[in-house]
mmCIF file of C-alpha atoms in Angstrom:
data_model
loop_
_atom_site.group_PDB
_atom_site.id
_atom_site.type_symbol
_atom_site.label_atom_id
_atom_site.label_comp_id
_atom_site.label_asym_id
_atom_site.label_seq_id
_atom_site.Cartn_x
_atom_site.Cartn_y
_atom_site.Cartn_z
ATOM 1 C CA UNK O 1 7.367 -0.719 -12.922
ATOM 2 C CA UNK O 2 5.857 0.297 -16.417
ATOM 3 C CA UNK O 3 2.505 -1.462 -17.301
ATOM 4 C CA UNK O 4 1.555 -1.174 -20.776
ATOM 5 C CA UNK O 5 -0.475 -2.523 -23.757
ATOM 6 C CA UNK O 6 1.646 -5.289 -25.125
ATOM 7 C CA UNK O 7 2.975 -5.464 -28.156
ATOM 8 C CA UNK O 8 4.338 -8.150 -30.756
ATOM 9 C CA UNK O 9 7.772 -7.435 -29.769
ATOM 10 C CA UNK O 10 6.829 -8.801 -26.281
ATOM 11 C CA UNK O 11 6.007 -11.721 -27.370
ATOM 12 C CA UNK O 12 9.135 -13.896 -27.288
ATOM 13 C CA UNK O 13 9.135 -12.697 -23.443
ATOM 14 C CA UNK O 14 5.729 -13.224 -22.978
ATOM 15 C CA UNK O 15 6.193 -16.687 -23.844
ATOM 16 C CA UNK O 16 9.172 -17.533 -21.938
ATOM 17 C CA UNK O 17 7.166 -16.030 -18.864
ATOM 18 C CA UNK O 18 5.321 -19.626 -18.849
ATOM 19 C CA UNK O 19 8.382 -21.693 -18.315
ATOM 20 C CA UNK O 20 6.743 -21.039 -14.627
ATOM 21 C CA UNK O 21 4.144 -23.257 -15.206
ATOM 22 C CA UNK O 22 3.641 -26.763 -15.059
ATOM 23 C CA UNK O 23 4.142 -28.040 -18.994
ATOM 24 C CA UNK O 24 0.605 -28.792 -19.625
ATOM 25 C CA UNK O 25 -0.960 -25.453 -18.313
ATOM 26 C CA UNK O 26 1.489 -23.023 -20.318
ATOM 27 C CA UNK O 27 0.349 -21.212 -23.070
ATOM 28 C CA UNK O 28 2.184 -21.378 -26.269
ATOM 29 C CA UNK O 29 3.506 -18.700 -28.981
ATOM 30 C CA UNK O 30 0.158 -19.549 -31.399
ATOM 31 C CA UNK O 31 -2.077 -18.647 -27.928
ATOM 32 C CA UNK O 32 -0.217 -15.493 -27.345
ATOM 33 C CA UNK O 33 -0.368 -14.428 -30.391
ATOM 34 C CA UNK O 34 -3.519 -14.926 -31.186
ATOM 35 C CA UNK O 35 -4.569 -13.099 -28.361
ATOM 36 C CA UNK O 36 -1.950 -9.873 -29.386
ATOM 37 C CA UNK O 37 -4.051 -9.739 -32.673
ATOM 38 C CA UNK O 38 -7.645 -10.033 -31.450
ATOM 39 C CA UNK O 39 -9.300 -6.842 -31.675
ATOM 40 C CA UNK O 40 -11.316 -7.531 -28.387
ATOM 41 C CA UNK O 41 -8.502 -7.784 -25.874
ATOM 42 C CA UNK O 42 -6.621 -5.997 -24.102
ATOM 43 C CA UNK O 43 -2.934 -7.708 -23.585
ATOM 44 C CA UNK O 44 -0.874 -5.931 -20.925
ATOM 45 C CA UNK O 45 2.988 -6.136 -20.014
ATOM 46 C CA UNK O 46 5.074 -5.779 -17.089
ATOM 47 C CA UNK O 47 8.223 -4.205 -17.073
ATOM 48 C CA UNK O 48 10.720 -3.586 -14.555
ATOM 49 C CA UNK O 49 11.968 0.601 -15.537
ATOM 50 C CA UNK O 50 15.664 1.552 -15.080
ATOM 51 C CA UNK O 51 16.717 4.870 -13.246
ATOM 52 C CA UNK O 52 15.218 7.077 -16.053
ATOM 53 C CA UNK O 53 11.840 5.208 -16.070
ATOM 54 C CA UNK O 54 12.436 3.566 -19.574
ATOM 55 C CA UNK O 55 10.680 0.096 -19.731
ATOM 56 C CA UNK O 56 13.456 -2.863 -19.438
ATOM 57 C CA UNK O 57 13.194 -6.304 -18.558
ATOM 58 C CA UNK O 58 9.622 -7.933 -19.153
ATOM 59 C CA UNK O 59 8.343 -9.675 -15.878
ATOM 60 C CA UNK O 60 4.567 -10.220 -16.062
ATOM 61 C CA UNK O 61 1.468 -10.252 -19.396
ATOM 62 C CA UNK O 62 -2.429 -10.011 -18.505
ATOM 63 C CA UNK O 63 -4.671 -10.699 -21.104
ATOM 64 C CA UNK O 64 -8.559 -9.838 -21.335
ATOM 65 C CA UNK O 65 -11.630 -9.753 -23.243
ATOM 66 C CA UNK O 66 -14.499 -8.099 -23.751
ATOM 67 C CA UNK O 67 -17.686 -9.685 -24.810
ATOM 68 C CA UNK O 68 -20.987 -7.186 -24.540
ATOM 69 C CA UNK O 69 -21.084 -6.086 -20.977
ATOM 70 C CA UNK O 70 -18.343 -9.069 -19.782
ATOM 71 C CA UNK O 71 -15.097 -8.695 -19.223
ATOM 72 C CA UNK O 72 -13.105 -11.875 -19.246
ATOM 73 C CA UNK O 73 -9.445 -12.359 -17.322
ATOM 74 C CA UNK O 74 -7.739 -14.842 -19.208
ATOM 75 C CA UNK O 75 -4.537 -14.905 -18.500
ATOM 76 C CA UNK O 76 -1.895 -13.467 -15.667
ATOM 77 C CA UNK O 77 1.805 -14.494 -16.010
ATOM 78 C CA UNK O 78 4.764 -13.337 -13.680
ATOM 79 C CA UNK O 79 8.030 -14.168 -13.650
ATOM 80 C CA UNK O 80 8.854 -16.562 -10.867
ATOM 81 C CA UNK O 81 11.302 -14.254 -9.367
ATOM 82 C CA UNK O 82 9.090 -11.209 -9.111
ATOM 83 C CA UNK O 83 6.125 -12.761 -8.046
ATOM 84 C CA UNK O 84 4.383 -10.987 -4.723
ATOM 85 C CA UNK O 85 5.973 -7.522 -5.446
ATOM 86 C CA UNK O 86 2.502 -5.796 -6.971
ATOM 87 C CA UNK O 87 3.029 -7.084 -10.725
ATOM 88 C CA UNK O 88 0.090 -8.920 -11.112
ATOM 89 C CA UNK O 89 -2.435 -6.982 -9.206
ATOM 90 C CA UNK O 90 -1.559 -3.475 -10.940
ATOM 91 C CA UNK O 91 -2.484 -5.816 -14.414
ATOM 92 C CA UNK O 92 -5.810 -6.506 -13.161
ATOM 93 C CA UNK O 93 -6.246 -3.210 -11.991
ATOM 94 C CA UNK O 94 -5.524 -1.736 -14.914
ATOM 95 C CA UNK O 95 -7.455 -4.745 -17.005
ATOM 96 C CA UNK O 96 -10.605 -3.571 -14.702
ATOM 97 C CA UNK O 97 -10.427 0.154 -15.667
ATOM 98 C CA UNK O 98 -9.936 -0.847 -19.367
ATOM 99 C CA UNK O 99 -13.270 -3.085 -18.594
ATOM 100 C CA UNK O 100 -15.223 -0.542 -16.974
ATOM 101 C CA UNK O 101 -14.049 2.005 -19.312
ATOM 102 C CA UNK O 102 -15.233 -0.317 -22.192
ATOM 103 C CA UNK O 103 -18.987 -0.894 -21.005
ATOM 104 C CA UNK O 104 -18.307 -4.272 -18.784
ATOM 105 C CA UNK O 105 -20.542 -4.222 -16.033
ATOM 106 C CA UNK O 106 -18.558 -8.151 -14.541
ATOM 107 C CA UNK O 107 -15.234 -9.480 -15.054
ATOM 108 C CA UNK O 108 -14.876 -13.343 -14.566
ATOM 109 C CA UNK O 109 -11.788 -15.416 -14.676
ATOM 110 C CA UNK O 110 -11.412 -18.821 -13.634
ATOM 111 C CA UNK O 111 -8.325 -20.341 -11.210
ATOM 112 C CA UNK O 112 -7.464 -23.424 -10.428
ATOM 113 C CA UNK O 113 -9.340 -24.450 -7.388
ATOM 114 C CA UNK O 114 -6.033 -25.762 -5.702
ATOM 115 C CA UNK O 115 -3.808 -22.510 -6.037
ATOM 116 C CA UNK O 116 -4.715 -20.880 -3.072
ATOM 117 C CA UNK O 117 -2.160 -18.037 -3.208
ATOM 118 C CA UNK O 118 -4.475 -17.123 -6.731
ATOM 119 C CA UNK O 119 -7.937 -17.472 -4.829
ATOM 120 C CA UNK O 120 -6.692 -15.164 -1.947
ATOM 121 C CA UNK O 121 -5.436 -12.396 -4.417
ATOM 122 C CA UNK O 122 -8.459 -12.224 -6.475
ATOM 123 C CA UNK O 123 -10.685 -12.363 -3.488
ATOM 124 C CA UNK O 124 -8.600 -9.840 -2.190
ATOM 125 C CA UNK O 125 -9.575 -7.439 -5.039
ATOM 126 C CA UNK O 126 -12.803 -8.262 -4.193
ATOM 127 C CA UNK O 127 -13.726 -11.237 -6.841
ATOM 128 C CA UNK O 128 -16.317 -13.752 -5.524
ATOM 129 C CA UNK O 129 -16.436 -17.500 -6.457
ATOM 130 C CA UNK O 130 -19.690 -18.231 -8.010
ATOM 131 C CA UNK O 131 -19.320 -21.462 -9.421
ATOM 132 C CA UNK O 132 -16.737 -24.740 -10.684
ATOM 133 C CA UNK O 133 -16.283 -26.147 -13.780
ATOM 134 C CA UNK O 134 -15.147 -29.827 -12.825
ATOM 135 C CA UNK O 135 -11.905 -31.482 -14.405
ATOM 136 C CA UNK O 136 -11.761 -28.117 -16.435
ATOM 137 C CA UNK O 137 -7.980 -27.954 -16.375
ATOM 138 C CA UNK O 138 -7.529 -32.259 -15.872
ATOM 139 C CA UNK O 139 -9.357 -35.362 -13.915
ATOM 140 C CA UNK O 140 -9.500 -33.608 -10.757
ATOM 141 C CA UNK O 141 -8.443 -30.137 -11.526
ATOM 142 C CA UNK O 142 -11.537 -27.707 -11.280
ATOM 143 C CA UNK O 143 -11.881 -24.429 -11.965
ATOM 144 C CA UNK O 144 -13.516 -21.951 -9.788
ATOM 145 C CA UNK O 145 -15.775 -19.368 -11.468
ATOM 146 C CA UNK O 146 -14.919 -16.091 -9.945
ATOM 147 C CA UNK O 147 -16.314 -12.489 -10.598
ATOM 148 C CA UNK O 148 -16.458 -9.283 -9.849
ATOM 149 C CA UNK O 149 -19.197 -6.830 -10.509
ATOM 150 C CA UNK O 150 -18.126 -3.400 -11.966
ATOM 151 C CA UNK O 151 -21.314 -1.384 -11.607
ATOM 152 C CA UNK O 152 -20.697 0.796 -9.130
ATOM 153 C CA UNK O 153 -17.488 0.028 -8.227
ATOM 154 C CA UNK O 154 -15.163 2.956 -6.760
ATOM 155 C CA UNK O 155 -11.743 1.232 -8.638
ATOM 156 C CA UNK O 156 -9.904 3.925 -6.955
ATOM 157 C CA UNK O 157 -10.456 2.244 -3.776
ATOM 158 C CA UNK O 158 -9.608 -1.027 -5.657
ATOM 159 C CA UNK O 159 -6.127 0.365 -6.479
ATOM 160 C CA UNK O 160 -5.404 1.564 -3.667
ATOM 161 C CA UNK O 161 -5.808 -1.840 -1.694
ATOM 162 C CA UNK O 162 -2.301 -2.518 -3.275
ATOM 163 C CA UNK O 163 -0.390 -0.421 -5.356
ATOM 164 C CA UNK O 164 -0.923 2.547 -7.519
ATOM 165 C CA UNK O 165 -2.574 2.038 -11.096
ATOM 166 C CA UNK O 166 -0.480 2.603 -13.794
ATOM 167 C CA UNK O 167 -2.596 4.543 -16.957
#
């Protein structure tokens, strides 16, 4: 697995990542793109590496943002298939180095309050709901407000509750 900062090339594959979402939740090329040129995020991608360690297939995107001291999660795709193999959570690891690194003392993101296999792996990491937004994604879809304080976090340990961070 190769994490790195995405680039404009990635972006056909980054877009065909959210087939695996339901039509009106996927984010489109304009979206992706817009967040590839915005000087405040950070845009990562996952790639499976062949014998030799060269990045191949693309398989998962994070995107973040940093506003003052707040780091924002906006975005975590994986490809269906390689879901639950570490994808995901080295992105957000990596997103909360890049965070800390940057000055961010929080990181919020918001999940839909019904996809329970998302709340358990960001409360894994140690993210804690602190509020809803109410019919933020539809009538009856909420959003839970979820953060995690960076001030004197040891992200070591953070990385190390899964898999190891890629730099």
């Amino acid at each position: 697995m190769n994490i790195e900062t995405a680039t404009r090339d990635d972006l056909p594959g980054i877009v065909a990542l959210e087939t695996g979402f339901p039509a009106g939740e996927r984010w489109n090329d304009q979206l992706w793109s817009d967040e590839l040129a915005a000087a405040d995020r950070l845009v990562l991608a996952a790639h499976l590496s062949d014998l030799d360690g060269r990045s191949c297939d693309l398989v998962g995107a994070a995107t973040f943002q940093l506003v003052g001291d707040t780091a924002d999660l906006h975005r975590v795709v994986v490809a269906e298939q390689h879901r639950r193999r570490g994808f995901a959570r080295v992105m957000v690891v990596t997103g909360l180095h890049w965070a800390k690194g940057s000055g961010a003392s929080r990181l919020l993101l918001e999940v839909r309050h019904d996809n329970a296999a998302a709340v358990a792996f960001y409360s894994d990491l140690g993210f804690l709901v602190i509020g809803e937004r109410r019919d933020y994604y539809a009538a009856g879809a909420h959003a839970l407000v979820m953060e995690l304080v960076l001030t004197g976090l040891d992200l070591d340990a953070v990385g190390a509750w899964g898999t190891e961070v890629a730099q």
